[in-house]
Coordinates of C-alpha atoms and ligand atoms in Angstrom, one line a residue:
X1184 CA 0.0 0.0 0.0
X1185 CA 1.2 3.5 -0.8
X1186 CA 0.2 6.8 0.7
X1187 CA 1.3 10.1 -0.9
X1188 CA 1.6 13.4 0.8
X1189 CA 3.6 16.6 0.3
X1190 CA 4.9 16.5 3.9
X1191 CA 5.1 13.6 6.3
X1192 CA 6.0 14.3 9.9
X1193 CA 7.2 11.3 11.9
X1194 CA 6.4 11.8 15.6
X1195 CA 3.5 13.5 17.4
X1196 CA 5.3 15.0 20.4
X1197 CA 5.6 18.8 20.8
X1198 CA 8.1 19.0 18.0
X1199 CA 6.1 17.1 15.4
X1200 CA 2.8 18.7 16.3
X1201 CA 4.1 22.3 16.2
X1202 CA 5.7 21.4 12.8
X1203 CA 2.3 20.1 11.5
X1204 CA 0.4 23.1 12.9
X1205 CA 2.8 25.6 11.4
X1206 CA 2.9 23.8 8.1
X1207 CA -0.9 24.0 7.7
X1208 CA -1.0 27.6 8.9
X1209 CA 1.7 28.6 6.4
X1210 CA 0.3 26.9 3.4
X1211 CA -3.2 25.3 3.7
X1212 CA -2.8 23.9 0.1
X1213 CA 0.0 21.4 1.0
X1214 CA -1.1 17.9 2.1
X1215 CA 0.3 16.9 5.5
X1216 CA 0.2 13.8 7.6
X1217 CA 1.6 12.9 11.0
X1218 CA 2.8 9.3 11.5
X1219 CA 3.2 8.2 15.1
X1220 CA 3.8 4.9 16.9
X1221 CA 2.0 6.3 19.9
X1222 CA -1.3 8.1 20.2
X1223 CA -0.2 11.7 20.1
X1224 CA -1.0 12.7 23.7
X1225 CA 1.0 9.8 25.0
X1226 CA 4.3 11.2 23.6
X1227 CA 7.0 11.9 26.1
X1228 CA 6.5 15.6 25.8
X1229 CA 3.5 15.1 28.1
X1230 CA 5.9 14.0 30.9
X1231 CA 7.7 17.3 31.0
X1232 CA 7.0 18.8 34.3
X1233 CA 9.1 21.8 35.1
X1234 CA 8.7 24.3 32.3
X1235 CA 9.9 26.2 29.3
X1236 CA 12.5 29.0 29.2
X1237 CA 11.8 32.4 27.7
X1238 CA 13.3 35.8 28.7
X1239 CA 9.9 37.4 29.3
X1240 CA 11.3 39.4 32.3
X1241 CA 8.0 38.9 34.2
X1242 CA 10.0 38.0 37.4
X1243 CA 13.4 39.4 37.0
X1244 CA 12.7 42.7 35.2
X1245 CA 16.3 43.0 33.9
X1246 CA 16.3 39.6 32.1
X1247 CA 17.2 39.7 28.4
X1248 CA 17.5 37.4 25.4
X1249 CA 21.2 38.0 25.5
X1250 CA 21.5 36.6 29.1
X1251 CA 19.5 33.6 28.0
X1252 CA 21.9 33.1 25.1
X1253 CA 24.9 33.4 27.5
X1254 CA 23.5 30.9 30.1
X1255 CA 22.8 28.4 27.3
X1256 CA 26.2 28.7 25.7
X1257 CA 28.0 28.4 29.1
X1258 CA 25.7 25.6 30.1
X1259 CA 26.6 23.7 26.9
X1260 CA 30.2 23.9 28.0
X1261 CA 30.8 25.9 24.8
X1262 CA 29.9 23.0 22.5
X1263 CA 26.6 24.5 21.3
X1264 CA 26.5 26.2 17.9
X1265 CA 26.0 29.8 18.7
X1266 CA 23.9 30.8 15.6
X1267 CA 21.4 28.1 16.6
X1268 CA 21.4 29.3 20.3
X1269 CA 20.8 32.9 19.2
X1270 CA 17.8 31.8 17.1
X1271 CA 16.5 29.6 20.0
X1272 CA 16.6 32.3 22.6
X1273 CA 15.4 35.2 20.4
X1274 CA 12.3 33.2 19.3
X1275 CA 11.5 32.1 22.9
X1276 CA 9.3 35.0 24.1
X1277 CA 7.2 34.8 20.9
X1278 CA 6.6 31.0 20.9
X1279 CA 5.6 31.1 24.6
X1280 CA 3.1 33.9 24.0
X1281 CA 1.9 32.1 20.9
X1282 CA 1.2 28.9 23.0
X1283 CA -0.6 31.1 25.5
X1284 CA -2.8 32.5 22.7
X1285 CA -3.4 29.0 21.4
X1286 CA -4.9 28.2 24.9
X1287 CA -2.0 26.8 27.1
X1288 CA -3.0 27.5 30.7
X1289 CA 0.3 28.9 32.1
X1290 CA 0.6 29.5 35.8
X1291 CA 0.4 33.2 36.6
X1292 CA 1.7 35.9 38.9
X1293 CA -0.8 37.9 40.9
X1294 CA -0.5 40.7 38.3
X1295 CA -1.8 38.3 35.6
X1296 CA 1.5 37.8 33.7
X1297 CA 3.0 34.3 33.0
X1298 CA 4.7 33.1 36.1
X1299 CA 8.4 32.2 35.9
X1300 CA 10.4 30.1 38.3
X1301 CA 14.2 29.6 38.8
X1302 CA 15.8 26.7 37.0
X1303 CA 19.4 25.3 37.2
X1304 CA 22.4 27.0 35.6
X1305 CA 20.8 30.4 34.9
X1306 CA 21.4 33.9 36.2
X1307 CA 17.8 34.9 36.0
X1308 CA 14.4 33.3 36.8
X1309 CA 12.9 32.6 33.3
X1310 CA 11.2 29.2 33.3
X1311 CA 7.5 29.5 32.4
X1312 CA 5.3 26.7 33.7
X1313 CA 1.9 25.2 34.1
X1314 CA 2.2 23.9 37.7
X1315 CA 4.3 20.8 37.3
X1316 CA 2.5 19.6 34.1
X1317 CA 3.9 21.9 31.5
X1318 CA 4.6 19.4 28.8
X1319 CA 1.2 17.8 29.2
X1320 CA -0.7 21.1 28.8
X1321 CA 1.5 22.2 25.8
X1322 CA 1.0 18.9 24.0
X1323 CA -2.7 18.9 24.5
X1324 CA -2.9 22.6 23.3
X1325 CA -1.0 21.7 20.1
X1326 CA -3.0 18.5 19.5
X1327 CA -6.3 20.4 19.8
X1328 CA -5.1 23.0 17.3
X1329 CA -3.9 20.3 14.8
X1330 CA -7.3 18.6 15.1
X1331 CA -9.0 21.9 14.6
X1332 CA -7.0 22.5 11.4
X1333 CA -7.8 19.0 10.0
X1334 CA -4.2 17.6 10.2
X1335 CA -4.4 13.9 9.2
X1336 CA -2.9 11.4 11.7
X1337 CA -1.7 7.9 11.2
X1338 CA -1.5 6.8 14.8
X1339 CA 0.1 3.5 15.8
X1340 CA 2.3 3.4 12.7
X1341 CA 5.9 2.4 13.3
X1342 CA 8.7 4.0 11.2
X1343 CA 10.9 1.3 9.7
X1344 CA 13.1 3.1 7.2
X1345 CA 13.8 6.5 5.8
X1346 CA 14.1 6.5 2.0
X1347 CA 16.0 8.8 -0.3
X1348 CA 17.8 8.5 -3.7
X1349 CA 20.6 10.7 -5.0
X1350 CA 20.5 12.9 -1.9
X1351 CA 16.7 13.6 -2.4
X1352 CA 13.9 12.6 -0.1
X1353 CA 11.5 9.9 -1.2
X1354 CA 9.5 9.2 2.0
X1355 CA 9.4 6.5 4.6
X1356 CA 8.4 2.9 5.1
X1357 CA 6.2 2.2 8.2
X1358 CA 4.4 -0.7 9.7
X1359 CA 0.7 -0.4 10.7
X1360 CA 0.9 -1.7 14.3
X1361 CA -2.8 -2.8 14.3
X1362 CA -2.3 -5.2 11.3
X1363 CA 1.5 -5.5 10.9
X1364 CA 1.0 -4.4 7.3
X1365 CA 4.0 -2.7 5.7
X1366 CA 3.1 0.6 4.0
X1367 CA 5.0 3.2 1.9
X1368 CA 4.5 6.9 2.5
X1369 CA 6.0 8.8 -0.4
X1370 CA 6.5 12.4 0.4
X1371 CA 8.3 15.5 -0.9
X1372 CA 9.5 16.3 2.6
X1373 CA 9.9 14.2 5.7
X1374 CA 10.3 15.9 9.1
X1375 CA 11.7 13.5 11.8
X1376 CA 10.5 14.3 15.3
X1377 CA 10.8 11.0 17.0
X1378 CA 12.1 12.0 20.4
X1379 CA 15.1 10.9 22.4
X1380 CA 17.1 7.7 23.1
X1381 CA 17.9 7.8 26.8
X1382 CA 15.7 4.7 27.4
X1383 CA 18.8 2.7 26.4
X1384 CA 19.7 3.0 30.1
X1385 CA 16.5 1.1 30.7
X1386 CA 15.6 1.2 34.4
X1387 CA 18.1 3.9 35.2
X1388 CA 16.2 6.3 33.0
X1389 CA 13.5 8.9 33.4
X1390 CA 12.3 8.3 29.9
X1391 CA 9.1 6.6 28.6
X1392 CA 9.3 3.1 27.2
X1393 CA 9.0 4.5 23.7
X1394 CA 12.0 6.8 23.8
X1395 CA 14.1 4.3 21.8
X1396 CA 15.6 6.6 19.2
X1397 CA 13.9 5.0 16.2
X1398 CA 14.3 8.1 14.0
X1399 CA 17.9 8.5 14.9
X1400 CA 18.6 4.8 14.0
X1401 CA 16.6 5.1 10.8
X1402 CA 18.7 8.1 9.8
X1403 CA 21.9 6.3 10.7
X1404 CA 21.0 3.4 8.5
X1405 CA 20.0 5.8 5.7
X1406 CA 23.5 7.3 5.8
X1407 CA 22.7 10.5 7.7
X1408 CA 25.3 11.2 10.4
X1409 CA 24.5 11.4 14.1
X1410 CA 26.2 14.2 16.1
X1411 CA 27.6 14.4 19.7
X1412 CA 26.2 11.0 20.8
X1413 CA 28.5 10.7 23.8
X1414 CA 26.5 13.4 25.6
X1415 CA 23.7 11.9 27.7
X1416 CA 22.3 14.0 30.4
X1417 CA 21.8 12.5 33.8
X1418 CA 19.1 14.3 35.8
X1419 CA 20.0 14.6 39.5
X1420 CA 16.6 13.6 40.9
X1421 CA 15.2 10.3 39.7
X1422 CA 13.0 8.4 42.2
X1423 CA 15.2 5.8 43.9
X1424 CA 13.3 2.7 42.7
X1425 CA 11.9 3.5 39.3
X1426 CA 14.2 6.3 37.9
X1427 CA 11.0 8.4 37.3
X1428 CA 11.6 12.1 37.3
X1429 CA 11.2 14.6 40.2
X1430 CA 11.3 17.9 38.3
X1431 CA 14.1 20.4 38.8
X1432 CA 11.2 22.7 39.6
X1433 CA 11.2 21.1 43.1
X1434 CA 14.7 22.5 43.7
X1435 CA 13.6 25.7 41.8
X1436 CA 10.9 26.1 44.5
X1437 CA 13.5 25.8 47.2
X1438 CA 14.0 22.0 47.8
X1439 CA 17.2 20.8 49.6
X1440 CA 19.4 17.9 48.7
X1441 CA 20.6 16.0 51.8
X1442 CA 23.1 13.2 52.4
X1443 CA 22.8 10.7 55.2
X1444 CA 24.3 13.1 57.7
X1445 CA 21.5 15.5 56.9
X1446 CA 24.0 17.9 55.3
X1447 CA 23.2 20.1 52.3
X1448 CA 26.2 18.7 50.5
X1449 CA 25.9 21.0 47.4
X1450 CA 27.6 23.7 49.6
X1451 CA 30.9 21.8 48.9
X1452 CA 30.4 21.5 45.2
X1453 CA 28.6 24.7 44.0
X1454 CA 28.7 27.1 46.9
X1455 CA 27.0 29.9 45.0
X1456 CA 24.2 28.0 43.2
X1457 CA 23.8 25.2 45.7
X1458 CA 21.0 22.8 44.5
X1459 CA 20.5 25.0 41.4
X1460 CA 23.8 24.3 39.8
X1461 CA 23.6 22.9 36.3
X1462 CA 22.5 19.3 36.0
X1463 CA 25.8 17.7 35.1
X1464 CA 27.5 19.2 38.1
X1465 CA 24.6 18.3 40.6
X1466 CA 24.4 14.8 39.2
X1467 CA 28.1 14.2 39.5
X1468 CA 28.1 15.6 43.0
X1469 CA 25.4 13.2 44.0
X1470 CA 27.3 10.3 42.4
X1471 CA 30.4 11.3 44.4
X1472 CA 28.4 11.4 47.6
X1473 CA 27.1 7.9 46.8
X1474 CA 30.6 6.5 46.0
X1475 CA 32.1 8.1 49.1
X1476 CA 29.6 6.4 51.4
X1477 CA 27.6 9.5 52.3
X1478 CA 24.4 8.1 50.8
X1479 CA 21.6 6.3 52.6
X1480 CA 21.1 2.7 51.7
X1481 CA 18.1 0.5 51.0
X1482 CA 17.2 -2.8 49.2
X1483 CA 16.6 -0.6 46.1
X1484 CA 20.2 0.7 46.3
X1485 CA 21.9 3.8 47.6
X1486 CA 20.1 7.1 47.5
X1487 CA 20.1 10.7 48.7
X1488 CA 17.2 12.8 49.9
X1489 CA 15.3 15.7 48.4
X1490 CA 13.6 17.6 51.2
X1491 CA 10.6 19.8 50.4
X1492 CA 9.0 19.8 53.9
X1493 CA 10.1 23.4 54.7
X1494 CA 8.1 24.6 51.6
X1495 CA 4.9 23.8 53.5
X1496 CA 1.9 21.7 52.6
X1497 CA 0.1 24.5 50.6
X1498 CA 3.0 25.3 48.3
X1499 CA 3.7 21.6 47.6
X1500 CA 0.0 20.9 46.8
X1501 CA -0.3 24.0 44.6
X1502 CA 3.0 24.0 42.7
X1503 CA 4.2 20.4 42.8
X1504 CA 1.1 18.3 42.8
X1505 CA 2.4 15.7 40.4
X1506 CA 5.6 15.2 42.3
X1507 CA 3.6 14.5 45.5
X1508 CA 1.5 12.0 43.5
X1509 CA 4.5 10.2 42.0
X1510 CA 6.3 10.1 45.4
X1511 CA 3.2 8.6 47.0
X1512 CA 2.5 6.0 44.3
X1513 CA 6.1 4.9 43.5
X1514 CA 7.9 5.4 46.8
X1515 CA 5.0 5.3 49.3
X1516 CA 6.0 8.6 50.9
X1517 CA 4.3 12.0 51.2
X1518 CA 6.8 14.8 50.6
X1519 CA 4.8 17.0 52.9
X1520 CA 5.9 14.7 55.7
X1521 CA 9.1 13.0 54.6
X1522 CA 12.0 13.7 52.2
X1523 CA 11.9 12.0 48.8
X1524 CA 14.5 9.3 48.1
X1525 CA 16.4 10.2 44.9
X1526 CA 19.4 9.3 42.7
X1527 CA 20.6 10.4 39.3
X1528 CA 18.8 9.0 36.3
X1529 CA 19.5 9.1 32.5
X1530 CA 17.3 11.7 31.2
X1531 CA 18.0 13.5 27.9
X1532 CA 20.0 12.9 24.7
X1533 CA 21.9 16.0 23.7
X1534 CA 23.2 14.2 20.6
X1535 CA 21.1 13.1 17.7
X1536 CA 20.6 13.5 13.9
X1537 CA 23.1 16.1 12.6
X1538 CA 20.9 19.0 11.6
X1539 CA 21.7 22.6 10.6
X1540 CA 18.8 24.7 11.7
X1541 CA 16.6 21.6 11.4
X1542 CA 17.9 20.6 7.9
X1543 CA 19.8 17.3 7.5
X1544 CA 22.4 16.4 4.8
X1545 CA 19.6 14.9 2.6
X1546 CA 17.6 17.5 0.7
X1547 CA 13.9 17.3 1.9
X1548 CA 14.7 15.5 5.2
X1549 CA 14.4 17.6 8.4
X1550 CA 15.0 16.6 12.0
X1551 CA 13.7 18.5 15.0
X1552 CA 13.3 18.1 18.8
X1553 CA 15.1 15.6 20.9
X1554 CA 15.9 13.3 18.0
X1555 CA 17.9 16.1 16.4
X1556 CA 21.2 17.8 17.3
X1557 CA 20.9 21.3 15.9
X1558 CA 22.9 21.9 18.3
X1559 CA 21.6 24.2 21.0
X1560 CA 22.5 22.1 24.1
X1561 CA 26.1 21.2 23.3
X1562 CA 27.5 19.0 26.0
X1563 CA 24.9 19.8 28.6
X1564 CA 21.3 21.0 28.3
X1565 CA 19.8 23.5 30.6
X1566 CA 16.4 22.5 32.2
X1567 CA 13.5 24.2 30.4
X1568 CA 15.5 24.6 27.1
X1569 CA 14.3 21.3 25.5
X1570 CA 10.6 22.2 25.4
X1571 CA 11.8 25.5 23.9
X1572 CA 13.9 23.6 21.4
X1573 CA 11.0 21.5 20.1
X1574 CA 8.7 24.5 19.9
X1575 CA 11.2 26.8 18.1
X1576 CA 12.7 24.3 15.7
X1577 CA 9.4 22.4 15.2
X1578 CA 7.8 25.6 14.1
X1579 CA 10.7 26.6 11.9
X1580 CA 10.8 23.2 10.1
X1581 CA 7.0 23.3 9.6
X1582 CA 7.1 26.7 8.1
X1583 CA 10.1 26.0 5.8
X1584 CA 8.7 22.7 4.6
X1585 CA 5.3 24.3 3.7
X1586 CA 7.1 26.9 1.6
X1587 CA 9.5 24.4 0.0
X1588 CA 7.0 21.6 -0.8
X1589 CA 5.4 23.2 -3.8
X1590 CA 8.8 23.6 -5.5
X1591 CA 9.8 20.0 -5.1
X1592 CA 8.8 17.0 -7.2
X1593 CA 7.3 13.9 -5.5
X1594 CA 9.8 11.1 -5.7
X1595 CA 8.2 7.8 -4.8
X1596 CA 9.5 5.1 -2.4
X1597 CA 10.8 2.2 -4.4
X1598 CA 8.9 -1.1 -4.1
X1599 CA 12.1 -2.8 -3.2
X1600 CA 12.1 -0.9 0.1
X1601 CA 8.9 -2.6 1.1
X1602 CA 10.2 -6.1 0.2
X1603 CA 13.3 -5.4 2.2
X1604 CA 11.3 -4.5 5.3
X1605 CA 9.1 -7.5 4.9
X1606 CA 12.1 -9.8 4.7
X1607 CA 13.5 -8.4 7.8
X1608 CA 10.3 -8.8 9.8
X1609 CA 9.9 -12.4 8.6
X1610 CA 13.5 -13.2 9.6
X1611 CA 12.7 -12.7 13.3
X1612 CA 10.3 -15.7 13.3
X1613 CA 12.7 -18.0 11.6
X1614 CA 15.9 -18.0 13.6
X1615 CA 16.8 -21.5 14.7
X1616 CA 19.4 -20.6 17.3
X1617 CA 17.6 -18.0 19.4
X1618 CA 18.1 -15.2 21.8
X1619 CA 15.4 -13.6 23.9
X1620 CA 14.4 -10.0 23.8
X1621 CA 14.1 -9.4 27.5
X1622 CA 17.5 -10.7 28.4
X1623 CA 19.4 -8.6 25.8
X1624 CA 17.4 -5.5 26.8
X1625 CA 18.3 -5.9 30.5
X1626 CA 22.0 -6.5 29.7
X1627 CA 22.1 -3.4 27.5
X1628 CA 20.6 -1.2 30.2
X1629 CA 23.1 -2.5 32.8
X1630 CA 26.1 -2.1 30.5
X1631 CA 25.1 1.5 29.7
X1632 CA 24.5 2.4 33.3
X1633 CA 27.7 0.7 34.7
X1634 CA 30.1 1.3 31.8
X1635 CA 28.9 4.4 30.0
X1636 CA 27.4 6.2 33.0
X1637 CA 28.1 9.5 34.8
X1638 CA 31.8 8.7 35.6
X1639 CA 33.7 7.2 32.6
X1640 CA 37.1 5.7 32.2
X1641 CA 38.9 4.2 29.2
X1642 CA 38.8 0.7 30.8
X1643 CA 35.1 0.8 31.5
X1644 CA 34.2 2.3 28.1
X1645 CA 36.2 -0.3 26.3
X1646 CA 34.3 -3.0 28.2
X1647 CA 31.1 -1.1 27.3
X1648 CA 31.9 -1.1 23.6
X1649 CA 32.8 -4.8 23.6
X1650 CA 29.6 -5.7 25.6
X1651 CA 27.3 -3.7 23.2
X1652 CA 29.1 -5.3 20.2
X1653 CA 28.5 -8.7 21.7
X1654 CA 24.8 -7.9 22.3
X1655 CA 24.4 -6.7 18.7
X1656 CA 25.9 -10.0 17.6
X1657 CA 23.4 -11.9 19.8
X1658 CA 20.6 -9.8 18.5
X1659 CA 21.1 -11.3 15.0
X1660 CA 19.6 -14.5 16.5
X1661 CA 16.7 -12.9 18.3
X1662 CA 13.6 -14.9 18.0
X1663 CA 10.0 -13.5 17.8
X1664 CA 7.8 -16.2 19.3
X1665 CA 4.5 -14.3 18.8
X1666 CA 3.6 -14.7 15.1
X1667 CA 0.3 -12.9 15.3
X1668 CA -0.3 -9.9 13.1
X1669 CA -2.7 -7.9 15.3
X1670 CA -0.9 -5.6 17.7
X1671 CA 2.2 -7.7 17.8
X1672 CA 3.9 -5.7 20.6
X1673 CA 6.8 -8.2 20.8
X1674 CA 7.7 -7.4 17.2
X1675 CA 7.6 -3.6 18.0
X1676 CA 9.9 -4.2 21.1
X1677 CA 12.4 -6.2 19.0
X1678 CA 12.5 -3.3 16.4
X1679 CA 13.0 -0.8 19.2
X1680 CA 15.8 -2.9 20.7
X1681 CA 17.6 -3.1 17.4
X1682 CA 17.5 0.7 17.2
X1683 CA 18.7 1.1 20.8
X1684 CA 21.6 -1.2 20.3
X1685 CA 22.8 0.7 17.2
X1686 CA 22.6 3.9 19.1
X1687 CA 24.2 2.5 22.3
X1688 CA 27.2 1.6 20.2
X1689 CA 27.5 5.1 18.9
X1690 CA 27.3 6.5 22.5
X1691 CA 29.9 4.2 23.8
X1692 CA 32.3 4.6 20.9
X1693 CA 32.2 8.4 20.9
X1694 CA 32.6 8.5 24.6
X1695 CA 35.6 6.2 24.4
X1696 CA 37.3 8.4 21.8
X1697 CA 36.6 11.8 23.5
X1698 CA 39.6 12.1 25.8
X1699 CA 38.4 15.1 27.8
X1700 CA 35.7 16.1 30.3
X1701 CA 33.0 18.4 29.0
X1702 CA 29.5 18.9 30.3
X1703 CA 27.8 15.6 30.8
X1704 CA 30.7 13.6 29.5
X1705 CA 33.1 13.1 32.4
X1706 CA 36.3 11.1 32.0
X1707 CA 38.0 10.2 35.3
X1708 CA 41.2 9.6 33.3
X1709 CA 40.9 13.0 31.5
X1710 CA 39.2 15.3 34.1
X1711 CA 39.9 18.5 32.2
X1712 CA 38.3 20.1 29.3
X1713 CA 40.7 20.1 26.4
X1714 CA 39.7 22.8 23.9
X1715 CA 42.7 22.4 21.7
X1716 CA 42.0 18.8 20.9
X1717 CA 38.3 18.5 21.5
X1718 CA 36.4 21.7 21.0
X1719 CA 34.6 20.0 18.1
X1720 CA 31.5 18.0 17.4
X1721 CA 31.6 14.2 16.9
X1722 CA 29.9 12.6 14.0
X1723 CA 29.0 8.9 13.6
X1724 CA 28.0 7.0 10.5
X1725 CA 27.4 3.3 10.1
X1726 CA 29.7 1.2 7.8
X1727 CA 28.4 -1.6 5.6
X1728 CA 29.4 -4.3 8.1
X1729 CA 27.7 -2.5 11.0
X1730 CA 30.7 -0.8 12.6
X1731 CA 30.6 2.8 13.6
X1732 CA 32.8 5.3 11.7
X1733 CA 33.7 8.5 13.5
X1734 CA 34.5 11.9 12.2
X1735 CA 34.4 15.5 13.6
X1736 CA 33.2 18.9 12.6
X1737 CA 33.9 22.4 13.9
X1738 CA 31.6 24.2 16.4
X1739 CA 30.0 27.4 15.2
X1740 CA 31.2 30.2 17.4
X1741 CA 29.6 33.6 17.9
X1742 CA 29.8 36.3 20.5
X1743 CA 31.1 34.2 23.3
X1744 CA 34.6 32.8 23.3
X1745 CA 35.8 29.8 25.3
X1746 CA 35.9 30.4 29.1
X1747 CA 36.3 28.2 32.1
X1748 CA 32.9 27.1 33.3
X1749 CA 32.2 27.6 37.0
X1750 CA 29.1 28.1 39.1
Ligands
FAD1201 C1 10.2 13.0 32.6 C2 10.7 14.1 31.7 C3 10.5 15.4 32.1 C4 11.0 16.5 31.3 N1 10.8 17.8 31.7 C5 11.2 18.8 30.9 C6 10.9 20.2 31.3 O1 10.4 20.4 32.3 N2 11.4 21.1 30.4 C7 12.0 20.9 29.3 O2 12.4 21.8 28.6 N3 12.2 19.6 28.9 C8 11.8 18.5 29.7 N4 12.1 17.2 29.3 C9 12.6 17.0 27.9 C10 11.5 17.2 26.9 O3 10.2 16.9 27.4 C11 11.7 16.4 25.7 O4 13.0 16.5 25.2 C12 10.8 16.8 24.5 O5 9.4 16.8 25.0 C13 10.9 15.9 23.3 O6 9.9 16.2 22.4 P1 9.9 15.6 21.0 O7 8.7 16.3 20.2 O8 11.2 15.7 20.4 O9 9.6 14.0 21.2 P2 8.5 13.2 22.0 O10 7.6 14.1 22.8 O11 9.3 12.2 22.8 O12 7.7 12.5 20.9 C14 8.2 11.5 20.1 C15 7.2 11.1 19.1 O13 7.8 10.3 18.1 C16 7.0 9.2 17.8 N5 7.8 8.1 17.4 C17 9.0 7.6 18.0 N6 9.4 6.5 17.3 C18 8.6 6.3 16.3 C19 8.5 5.3 15.3 N7 9.4 4.3 15.2 N8 7.5 5.4 14.4 C20 6.6 6.4 14.5 N9 6.6 7.3 15.4 C21 7.6 7.3 16.3 C22 6.3 8.9 19.1 O14 5.0 8.2 18.9 C23 6.0 10.3 19.7 O15 4.8 10.8 19.2 C24 11.6 16.2 30.1 C25 11.8 14.9 29.7 C26 11.4 13.8 30.5 C27 11.6 12.4 30.1

């Protein structure tokens, strides 16, 4: 079966939906469809709690776009491309006001302006929020608007491959998850918005089960390079047992981090910013406390405490209702009465599909949101800048695609692409020697957490690379036991695992090669930032045999030259 559209958007999170909305608004004549493996409102954007940054200056009257740019560049440990950061921050006030006009119910100050809270690594308080459910409200607002404008959705369709010929986009091949039918979507333009890949750390991750990097893996297999894959952000406060997130907003509202002696240990690591240091620094400080025996212990492992009690019951109920709910459900404690047990959790992928202002190396293929690396986050993302990234670059890609589509011919997906996909799916039911999905998945998560975690060394990374290579080898014999065609969730899990393994190898290999410490990438054996050798982006491509080939490219500088980063 073949579908034909001017523009196909893969992914219905905030990035994909804003692209779709902007494309119809820009040119109602172009035909657009959104293809998504999840029902749109289940996308991970809905899990974003804390907020979105914009220099509205509602709280700190002297905040400016320029200060937002500086905080972002410094936060990135000078690895972000400064032209992209300028664009991100200068568009921020407009997209936040636009979302407000579209109906997003932002929390407000008593004077009626959009409320702003402090977030880590910034000099001004500029994080706009809707209680602690910001992503949920933004996603629903965008979805409503897309429905209102008649955007067509193919929900529960799984992207299998990205197709192009002679450097020009042809479309995608996807599987209808309800029937397992393989279908072609020919399109003049494809916008990838498939979200992040931090779920490869499995149960040491704050990510939803679907954040398996499918778009990145499809791009990699289609010859489009991935950039800066070694940079994975660990969020300081995951719940002890599940890794689920406790928003940075909890510290923004004044929460304390305590070790087993009841000490606010951040005073020793970031005396000025304390709990509101940038995420890489706070996560590393917590890991050090754990390694030095200053953590509390339990059957579920070592942990530290996030104490909100002094904020008072009313503030917790009003500003952090979801955090209270999650703590009660998943840890059995009420933060009004007890501190929350927390430890760092893999949270965000700074790296992704190499994109220059949302355009990839293939003409007609765009990438936006967490699957892309445009790169505005460099080596470390600031909290509140990712929702901003998906809105600003989602909107830009939608607009450019709608203007570009009428000028492009439709090139169709070749029938051989469908046969190839069908052969692959069939092969999973026919392996004689077999490996099981669940075992490989658990081992991958453990390898990534233990060998490619917060603190990295050459020895552990080498082991990590070898272990992931061995798991990829074992994956070749994976066996799908469920041969049904209706909602075959095992098949989807296997496809996701294949993607995560390819990306895990990229993360481990790039981390091994980068012999310096920058942002989230901390090498115990190379504890300093080395600008001379390493102030550059990493690029990964896949060789025919499946090995990863590495290259580099320069960072786009701007107003801010390299400086030591201290808080
Ligand atoms: C718990 C949590 C809290 C966060 N809090 C904040 C915050 O407060 N502020 C902030 O700025 N950032 C926050 N972030 C980060 C931010 O939410 C994400 O980076 C951002 O929402 C990603 O949006 P996206 O549109 O790129 O992708 P997502 O929202 O992840 O959506 C991905 C879409 O792609 C689709 N898709 C994926 N694979 C396929 C496939 N194979 N075939 C078809 N469709 C596919 C999915 O169905 C989905 O619709 C948080 C992240 C987490 C995990």
